[in-house]
Each structure stands twice: as structure tokens, then as C-alpha cells.
mmCIF file of C-alpha atoms and ligand atoms in Angstrom:
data_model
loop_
_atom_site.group_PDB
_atom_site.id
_atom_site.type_symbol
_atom_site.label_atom_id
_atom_site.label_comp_id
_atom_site.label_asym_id
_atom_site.label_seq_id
_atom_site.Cartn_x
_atom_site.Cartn_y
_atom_site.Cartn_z
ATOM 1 C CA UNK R 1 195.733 81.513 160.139
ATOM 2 C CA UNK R 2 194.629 80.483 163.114
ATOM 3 C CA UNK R 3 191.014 81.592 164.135
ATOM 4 C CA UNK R 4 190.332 84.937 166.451
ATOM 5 C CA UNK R 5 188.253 83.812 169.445
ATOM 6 C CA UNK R 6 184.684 84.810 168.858
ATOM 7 C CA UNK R 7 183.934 88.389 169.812
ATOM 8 C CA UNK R 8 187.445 88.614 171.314
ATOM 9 C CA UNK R 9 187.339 92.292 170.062
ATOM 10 C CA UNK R 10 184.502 92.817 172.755
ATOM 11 C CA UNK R 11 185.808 94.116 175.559
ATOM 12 C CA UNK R 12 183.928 93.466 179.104
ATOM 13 C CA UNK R 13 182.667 96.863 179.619
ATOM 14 C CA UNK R 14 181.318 97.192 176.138
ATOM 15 C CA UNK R 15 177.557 96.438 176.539
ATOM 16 C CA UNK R 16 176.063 98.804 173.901
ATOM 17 C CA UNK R 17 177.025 98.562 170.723
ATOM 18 C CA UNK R 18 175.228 99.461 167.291
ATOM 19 C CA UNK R 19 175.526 97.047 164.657
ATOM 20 C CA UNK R 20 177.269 97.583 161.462
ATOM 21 C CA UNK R 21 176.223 96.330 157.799
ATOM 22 C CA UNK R 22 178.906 94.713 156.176
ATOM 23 C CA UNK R 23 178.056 94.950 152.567
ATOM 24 C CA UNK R 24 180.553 92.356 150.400
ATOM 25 C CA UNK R 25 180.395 92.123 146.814
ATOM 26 C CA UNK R 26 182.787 90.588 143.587
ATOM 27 C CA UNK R 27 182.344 88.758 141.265
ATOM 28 C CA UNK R 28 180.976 85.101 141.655
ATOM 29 C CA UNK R 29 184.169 82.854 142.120
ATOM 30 C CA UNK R 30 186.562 85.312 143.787
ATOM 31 C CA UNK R 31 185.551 83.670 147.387
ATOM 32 C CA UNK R 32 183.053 86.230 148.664
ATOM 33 C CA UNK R 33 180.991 83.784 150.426
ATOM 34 C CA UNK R 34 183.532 81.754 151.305
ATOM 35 C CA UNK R 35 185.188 84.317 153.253
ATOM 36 C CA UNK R 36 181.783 85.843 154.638
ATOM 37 C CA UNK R 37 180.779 83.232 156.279
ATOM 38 C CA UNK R 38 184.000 82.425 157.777
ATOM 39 C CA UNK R 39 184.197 85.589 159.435
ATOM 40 C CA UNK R 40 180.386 84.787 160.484
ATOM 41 C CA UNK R 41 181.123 81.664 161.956
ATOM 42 C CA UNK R 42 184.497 82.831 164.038
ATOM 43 C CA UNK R 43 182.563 86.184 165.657
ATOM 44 C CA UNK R 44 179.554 85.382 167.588
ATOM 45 C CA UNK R 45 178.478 89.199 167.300
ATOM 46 C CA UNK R 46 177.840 88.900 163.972
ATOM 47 C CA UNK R 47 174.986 87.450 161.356
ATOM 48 C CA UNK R 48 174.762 86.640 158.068
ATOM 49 C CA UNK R 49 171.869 87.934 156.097
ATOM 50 C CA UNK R 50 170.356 84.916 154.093
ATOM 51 C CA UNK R 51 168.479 86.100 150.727
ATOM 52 C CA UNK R 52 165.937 85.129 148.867
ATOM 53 C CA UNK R 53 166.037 84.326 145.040
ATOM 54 C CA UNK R 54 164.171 83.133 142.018
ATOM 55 C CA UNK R 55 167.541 81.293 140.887
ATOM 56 C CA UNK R 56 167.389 77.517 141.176
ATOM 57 C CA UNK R 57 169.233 75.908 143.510
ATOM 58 C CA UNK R 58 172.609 74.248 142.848
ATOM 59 C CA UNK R 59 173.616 71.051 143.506
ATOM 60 C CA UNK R 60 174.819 71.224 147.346
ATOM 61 C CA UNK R 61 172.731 74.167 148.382
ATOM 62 C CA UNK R 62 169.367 73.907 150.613
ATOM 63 C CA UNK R 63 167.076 75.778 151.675
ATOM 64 C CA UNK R 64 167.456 78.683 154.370
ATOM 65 C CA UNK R 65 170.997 78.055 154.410
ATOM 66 C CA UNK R 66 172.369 79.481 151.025
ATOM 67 C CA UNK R 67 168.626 81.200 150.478
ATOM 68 C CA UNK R 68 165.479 81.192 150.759
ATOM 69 C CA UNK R 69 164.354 79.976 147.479
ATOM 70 C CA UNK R 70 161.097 81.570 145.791
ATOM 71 C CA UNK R 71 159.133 81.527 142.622
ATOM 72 C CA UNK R 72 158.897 84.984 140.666
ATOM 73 C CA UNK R 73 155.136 85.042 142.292
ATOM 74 C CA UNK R 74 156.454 84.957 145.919
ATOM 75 C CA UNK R 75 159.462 86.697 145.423
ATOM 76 C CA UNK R 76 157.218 90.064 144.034
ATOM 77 C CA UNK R 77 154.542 89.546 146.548
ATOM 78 C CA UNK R 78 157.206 90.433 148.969
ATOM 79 C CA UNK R 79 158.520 92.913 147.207
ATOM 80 C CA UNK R 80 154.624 94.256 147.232
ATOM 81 C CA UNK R 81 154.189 93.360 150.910
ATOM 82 C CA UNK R 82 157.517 95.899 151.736
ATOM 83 C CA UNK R 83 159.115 92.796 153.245
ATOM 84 C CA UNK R 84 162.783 93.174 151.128
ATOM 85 C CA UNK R 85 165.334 95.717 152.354
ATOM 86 C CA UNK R 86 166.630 96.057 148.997
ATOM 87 C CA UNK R 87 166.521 93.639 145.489
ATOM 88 C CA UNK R 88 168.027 93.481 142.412
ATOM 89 C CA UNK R 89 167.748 91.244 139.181
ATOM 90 C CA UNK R 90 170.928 89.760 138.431
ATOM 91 C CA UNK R 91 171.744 87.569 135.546
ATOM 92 C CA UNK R 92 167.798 87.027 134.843
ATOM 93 C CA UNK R 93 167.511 85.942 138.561
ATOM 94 C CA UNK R 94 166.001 88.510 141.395
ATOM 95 C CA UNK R 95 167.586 88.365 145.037
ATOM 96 C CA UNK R 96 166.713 90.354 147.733
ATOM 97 C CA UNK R 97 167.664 90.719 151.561
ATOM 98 C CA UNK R 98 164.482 90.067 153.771
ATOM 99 C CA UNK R 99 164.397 93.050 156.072
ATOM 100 C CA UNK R 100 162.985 91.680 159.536
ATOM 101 C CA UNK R 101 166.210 89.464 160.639
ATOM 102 C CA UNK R 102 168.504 92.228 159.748
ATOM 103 C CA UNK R 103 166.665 94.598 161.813
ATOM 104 C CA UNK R 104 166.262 92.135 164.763
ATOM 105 C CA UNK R 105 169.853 91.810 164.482
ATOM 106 C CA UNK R 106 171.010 94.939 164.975
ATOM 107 C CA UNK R 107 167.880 95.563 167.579
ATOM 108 C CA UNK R 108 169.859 93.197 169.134
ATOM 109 C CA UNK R 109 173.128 94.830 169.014
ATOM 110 C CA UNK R 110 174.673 92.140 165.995
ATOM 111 C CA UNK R 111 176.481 93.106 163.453
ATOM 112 C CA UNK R 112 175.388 91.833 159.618
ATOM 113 C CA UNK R 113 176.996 90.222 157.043
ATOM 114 C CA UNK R 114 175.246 90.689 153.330
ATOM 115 C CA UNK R 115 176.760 89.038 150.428
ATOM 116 C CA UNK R 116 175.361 91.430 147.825
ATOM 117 C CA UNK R 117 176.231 92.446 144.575
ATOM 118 C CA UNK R 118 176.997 95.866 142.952
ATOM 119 C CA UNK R 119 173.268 97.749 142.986
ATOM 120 C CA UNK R 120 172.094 95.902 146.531
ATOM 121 C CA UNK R 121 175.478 96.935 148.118
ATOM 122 C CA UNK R 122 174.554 100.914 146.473
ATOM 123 C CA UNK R 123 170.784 100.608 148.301
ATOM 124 C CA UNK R 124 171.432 99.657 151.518
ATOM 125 C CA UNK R 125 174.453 102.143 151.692
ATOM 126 C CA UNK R 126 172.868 104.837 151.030
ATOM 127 C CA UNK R 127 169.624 103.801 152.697
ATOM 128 C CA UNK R 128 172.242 103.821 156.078
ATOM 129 C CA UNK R 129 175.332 105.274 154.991
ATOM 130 C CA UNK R 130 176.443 105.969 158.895
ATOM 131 C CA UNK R 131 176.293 102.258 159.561
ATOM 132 C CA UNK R 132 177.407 100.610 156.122
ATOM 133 C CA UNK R 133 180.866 99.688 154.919
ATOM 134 C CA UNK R 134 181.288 98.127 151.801
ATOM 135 C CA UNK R 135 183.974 95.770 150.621
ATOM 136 C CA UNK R 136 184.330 94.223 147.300
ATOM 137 C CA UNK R 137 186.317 91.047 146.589
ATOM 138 C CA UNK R 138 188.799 90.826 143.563
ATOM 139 C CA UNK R 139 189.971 87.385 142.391
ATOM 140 C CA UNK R 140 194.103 87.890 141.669
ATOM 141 C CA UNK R 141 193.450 87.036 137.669
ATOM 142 C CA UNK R 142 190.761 86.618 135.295
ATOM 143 C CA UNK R 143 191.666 82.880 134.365
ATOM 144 C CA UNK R 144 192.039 82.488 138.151
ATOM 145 C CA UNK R 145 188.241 82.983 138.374
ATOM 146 C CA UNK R 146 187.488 80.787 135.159
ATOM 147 C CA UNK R 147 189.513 78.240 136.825
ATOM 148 C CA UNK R 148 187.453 78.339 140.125
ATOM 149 C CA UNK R 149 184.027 78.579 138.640
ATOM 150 C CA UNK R 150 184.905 75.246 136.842
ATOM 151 C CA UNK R 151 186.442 73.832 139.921
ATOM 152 C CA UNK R 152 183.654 74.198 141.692
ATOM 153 C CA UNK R 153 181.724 71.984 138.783
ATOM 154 C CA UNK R 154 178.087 73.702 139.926
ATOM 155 C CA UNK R 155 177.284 75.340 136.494
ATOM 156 C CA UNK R 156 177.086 73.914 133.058
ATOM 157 C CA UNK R 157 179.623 75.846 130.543
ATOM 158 C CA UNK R 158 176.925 78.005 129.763
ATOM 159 C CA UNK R 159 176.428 79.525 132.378
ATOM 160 C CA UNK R 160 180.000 79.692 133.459
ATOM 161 C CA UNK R 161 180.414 82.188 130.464
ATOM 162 C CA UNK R 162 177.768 84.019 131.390
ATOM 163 C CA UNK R 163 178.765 84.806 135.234
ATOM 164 C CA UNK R 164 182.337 85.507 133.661
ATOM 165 C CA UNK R 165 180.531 88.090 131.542
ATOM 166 C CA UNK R 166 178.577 89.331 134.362
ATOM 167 C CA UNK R 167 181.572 89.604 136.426
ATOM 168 C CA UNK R 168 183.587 91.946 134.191
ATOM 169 C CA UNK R 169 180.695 93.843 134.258
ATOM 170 C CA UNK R 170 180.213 93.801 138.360
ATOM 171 C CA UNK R 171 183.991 94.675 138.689
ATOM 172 C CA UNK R 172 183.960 97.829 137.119
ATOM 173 C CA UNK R 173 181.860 99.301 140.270
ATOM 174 C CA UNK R 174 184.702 98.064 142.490
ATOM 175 C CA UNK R 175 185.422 102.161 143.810
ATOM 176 C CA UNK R 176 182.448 102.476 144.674
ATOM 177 C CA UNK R 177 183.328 100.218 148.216
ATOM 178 C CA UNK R 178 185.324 101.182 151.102
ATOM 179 C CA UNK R 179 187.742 98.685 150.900
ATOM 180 C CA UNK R 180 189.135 96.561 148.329
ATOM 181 C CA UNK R 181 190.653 93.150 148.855
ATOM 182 C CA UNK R 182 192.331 91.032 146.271
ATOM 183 C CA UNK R 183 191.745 87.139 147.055
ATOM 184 C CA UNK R 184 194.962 85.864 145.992
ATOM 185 C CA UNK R 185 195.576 83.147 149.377
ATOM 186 C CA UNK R 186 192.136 82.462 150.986
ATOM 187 C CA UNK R 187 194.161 83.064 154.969
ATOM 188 C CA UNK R 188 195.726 86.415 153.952
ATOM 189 C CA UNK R 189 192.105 87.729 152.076
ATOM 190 C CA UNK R 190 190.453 86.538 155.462
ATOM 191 C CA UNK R 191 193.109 88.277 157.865
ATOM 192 C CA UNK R 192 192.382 91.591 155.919
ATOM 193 C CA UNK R 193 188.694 91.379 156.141
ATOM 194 C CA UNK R 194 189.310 90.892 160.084
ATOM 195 C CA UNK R 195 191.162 93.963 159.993
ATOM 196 C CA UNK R 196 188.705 95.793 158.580
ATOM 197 C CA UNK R 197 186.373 94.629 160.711
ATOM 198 C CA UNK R 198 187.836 95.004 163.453
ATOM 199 C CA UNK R 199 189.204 98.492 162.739
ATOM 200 C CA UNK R 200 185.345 99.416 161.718
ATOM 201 C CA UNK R 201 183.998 98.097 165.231
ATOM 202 C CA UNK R 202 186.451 100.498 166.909
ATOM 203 C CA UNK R 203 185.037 103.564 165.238
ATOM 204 C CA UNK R 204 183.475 105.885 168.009
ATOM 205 C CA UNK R 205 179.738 105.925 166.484
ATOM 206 C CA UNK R 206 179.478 102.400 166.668
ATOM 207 C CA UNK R 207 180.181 102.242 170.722
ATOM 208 C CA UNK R 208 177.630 104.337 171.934
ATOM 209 C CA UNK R 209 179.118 102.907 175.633
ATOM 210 C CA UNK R 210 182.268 104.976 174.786
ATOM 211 C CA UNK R 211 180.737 108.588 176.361
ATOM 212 C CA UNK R 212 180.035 107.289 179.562
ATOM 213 C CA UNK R 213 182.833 105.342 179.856
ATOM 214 C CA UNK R 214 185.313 108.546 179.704
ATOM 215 C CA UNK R 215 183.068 110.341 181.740
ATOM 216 C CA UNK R 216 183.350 107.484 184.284
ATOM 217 C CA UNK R 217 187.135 108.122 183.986
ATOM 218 C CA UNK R 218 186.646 111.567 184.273
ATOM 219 C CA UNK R 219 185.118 111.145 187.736
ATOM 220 C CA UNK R 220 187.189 108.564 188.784
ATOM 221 C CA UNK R 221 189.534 110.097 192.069
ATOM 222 C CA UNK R 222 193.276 109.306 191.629
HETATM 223 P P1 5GP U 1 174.768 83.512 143.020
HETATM 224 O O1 5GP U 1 173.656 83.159 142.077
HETATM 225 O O2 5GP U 1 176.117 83.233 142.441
HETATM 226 O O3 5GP U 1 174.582 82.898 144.385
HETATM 227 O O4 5GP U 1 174.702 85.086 143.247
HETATM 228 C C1 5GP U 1 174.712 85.977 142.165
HETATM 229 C C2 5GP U 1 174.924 87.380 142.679
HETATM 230 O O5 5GP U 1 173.793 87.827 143.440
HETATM 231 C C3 5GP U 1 176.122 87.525 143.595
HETATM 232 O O6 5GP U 1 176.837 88.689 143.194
HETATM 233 C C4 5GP U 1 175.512 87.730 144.957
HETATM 234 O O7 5GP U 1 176.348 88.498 145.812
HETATM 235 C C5 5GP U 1 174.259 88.481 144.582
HETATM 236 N N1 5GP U 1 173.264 88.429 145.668
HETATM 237 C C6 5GP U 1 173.022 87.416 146.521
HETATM 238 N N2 5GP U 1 172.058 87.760 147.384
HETATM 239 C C7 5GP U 1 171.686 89.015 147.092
HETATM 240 C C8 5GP U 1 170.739 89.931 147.640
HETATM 241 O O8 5GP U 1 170.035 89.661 148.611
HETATM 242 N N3 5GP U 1 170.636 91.130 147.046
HETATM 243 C C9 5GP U 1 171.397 91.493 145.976
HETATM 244 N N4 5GP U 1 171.226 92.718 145.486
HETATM 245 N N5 5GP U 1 172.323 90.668 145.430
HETATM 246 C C10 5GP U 1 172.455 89.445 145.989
#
């Protein structure tokens, strides 16, 4: 599929908008942050919330891009120090969403992307249910998400079985999201998660120009 233009959804009037969490969780391997930060890196309105976490990095990942990587000490001093929007422990690991660049997106008017499992998703939606919308991932087949997690050769064998385990658990809090979207083709996953997207930008709330622009109509002399 060929890429939307950045922020082609933004039309030339619009010049208030309020920014919308996009929460997306599944279970590691079904291409969550794969397709996340696509759809961050083809709409300019949007940002992708980078966690912290106590989990090691893998081989490939650095610093500030994949997260912001902290010992238990710092991680619970900002915990203590209110700096975390939400946290959760997952698979012996804690991860949490620092809360000043998400606000000072959506100060500005961004959107954010948070790639977020299960519990984190459940905080910040109901913390701002008005401006949430969840999504959760599905991989096609069970041995289809074996197969990637060894593809992707990060994790010893060990801990492959134990992020299969934790994803069968994960999955089972799939209806608790807005939308569901089985990853069976990477293109046709991503062209529904620009649909919803886009479909979620258009909601009336979330265009605070919208008022004044039908009054403007209104008062316009034919
Ligand atoms: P991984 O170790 O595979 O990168 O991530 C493990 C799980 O932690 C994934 O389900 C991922 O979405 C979740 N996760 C990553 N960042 C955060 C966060 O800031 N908060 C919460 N609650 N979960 C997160």
C-alpha cells in the first residue's frame, strides 16, 4: 500500500484540533510496533509515546528510541516523583509511559501513539475515556506468532516460551478495545488501522474548529 501523505486528513481550515490517545496492545510478535510506528512516521500530527522499562535491552534497540531504559531504583523514583502516566509490571519487567511528552503533545494539538499492553491500555482509558481509543492486535495463528518471535532471533528459547505464555494470557482482554485487527498481511493490518484513525479524527469532539465553522456557513449570504 502505498503511503497516505502526512496529515493529508487535515483539512486547511482545521486549526484546532484535540489530540487523541491511541492505545495499541497484543501480544508481543503480532506486529504492534511495527505497525505503530508506521502510522507514526506517515502522519506528521501524530507522536509516539516512548516508555520507560527495567527490561534489558535487546540486541538492536537503543536508548530513547525503543525506551528509555531504567534500573528498578529510577524507574520507582519516578513512579514516587508522579512523573508516569500509568505503569505496569509485565513479565517481571515494569514499563511505564512518562507523562510530560504526552501532555506537551496534545498541548500541542498531536495526536499519541502508546504501544501498551492490557492493564496500561485499561489506565489511561479510563483516566480519559473521551479522548482514548483502544485497539488490540491479533496475530492470524498461534504458531504464526511462535514463528515470528523466533524469526526475529532477539530472545533465547526461554524466554520465547514465556512471552508465548504471556500472550495467551494478554489476548484474553482483547474486548476490552474498540477495535480489533487481525495481522494476517502487514499492508492490509496497516490500511485498517488508517481507517480507524482516520474515522476517529473525524469524530465531532475531537474538532473543536467544527462549531464555528457551521456557524460561519450559517452566516455566509448566498
Ligand atoms: P516488550 O518487552 O516486548 O518490548 O514489551 C512487553 C509488553 O510491555 C508489550 O505488551 C508492550 O506493549 C508493553 N509495554 C511497553 N511499554 C509500555 C508502557 O509504557 N506501559 C505499559 N503498561 N505497557 C507497556
Amino acid at each position: 500500500m502505498s503511503s497516505p501523505d502526512a496529515d493529508d486528513h487535515l483539512k486547511p481550515w482545521e486549526t484546532v484540533r484535540r489530540g487523541l490517545l491511541m492505545l495499541v496492545s497484543s501480544p508481543g510478535g503480532a506486529g504492534k510496533t511495527s505497525l505503530s510506528r508506521r502510522l507514526v512516521a506517515d502522519f506528521a500530527g501524530m507522536r509516539l509515546s516512548i516508555s520507560a522499562t527495567t527490561r534489558p535491552p535487546r540486541p538492536g534497540e537503543e536508548e530513547g528510541r525503543e525506551y528509555f531504559f531504567k534500573t528498578r531504583e529510577q524507574f520507582e523514583a519516578m513512579i514516587a516523583a508522579g512523573e508516569l502516566l500509568e505503569w505496569a509490571e509485565v513479565n517481571g519487567h515494569l514499563y511505564g509511559t512518562p507523562k510530560a511528552p504526552v501532555m506537551a503533545a496534545l498541548e500541542a494539538g498531536r495526536d499519541v501513539m502508546f504501544d501498551i499492553d492490557w492493564q496500561g491500555a485499561r489506565q489511561v482509558a479510563e483516566s480519559a475515556p473521551d479522548d482514548s481509543v483502544r485497539i488490540y492486535i491479533l496475530p492470524p495463528t498461534w504458531s504464526d506468532l511462535s514463528r515470528r518471535l523466533h524469526a526475529r532471533a532477539q530472545d533465547s528459547e526461554d524466554v520465547i516460551s514465556q512471552r508465548l505464555a504471556l500472550g495467551r494470557r494478554e489476548v484474553t482482554h482483547w474486548d476490552e478495545y474498540d477495535y480489533v485487527v487481525v495481522n494476517k498481511d502487514f499492508d492490509s493490518a496497516y490500511a485498517e488501522l488508517v481507517h480507524i484513525y482516520r474515522a476517529e479524527r473525524m469524530k465531532p469532539g475531537r474538532n473543536p474548529w467544527l462549531p464555528p465553522f457551521v456557524e460561519g456557513l450559517l452566516g455566509e449570504t448566498v
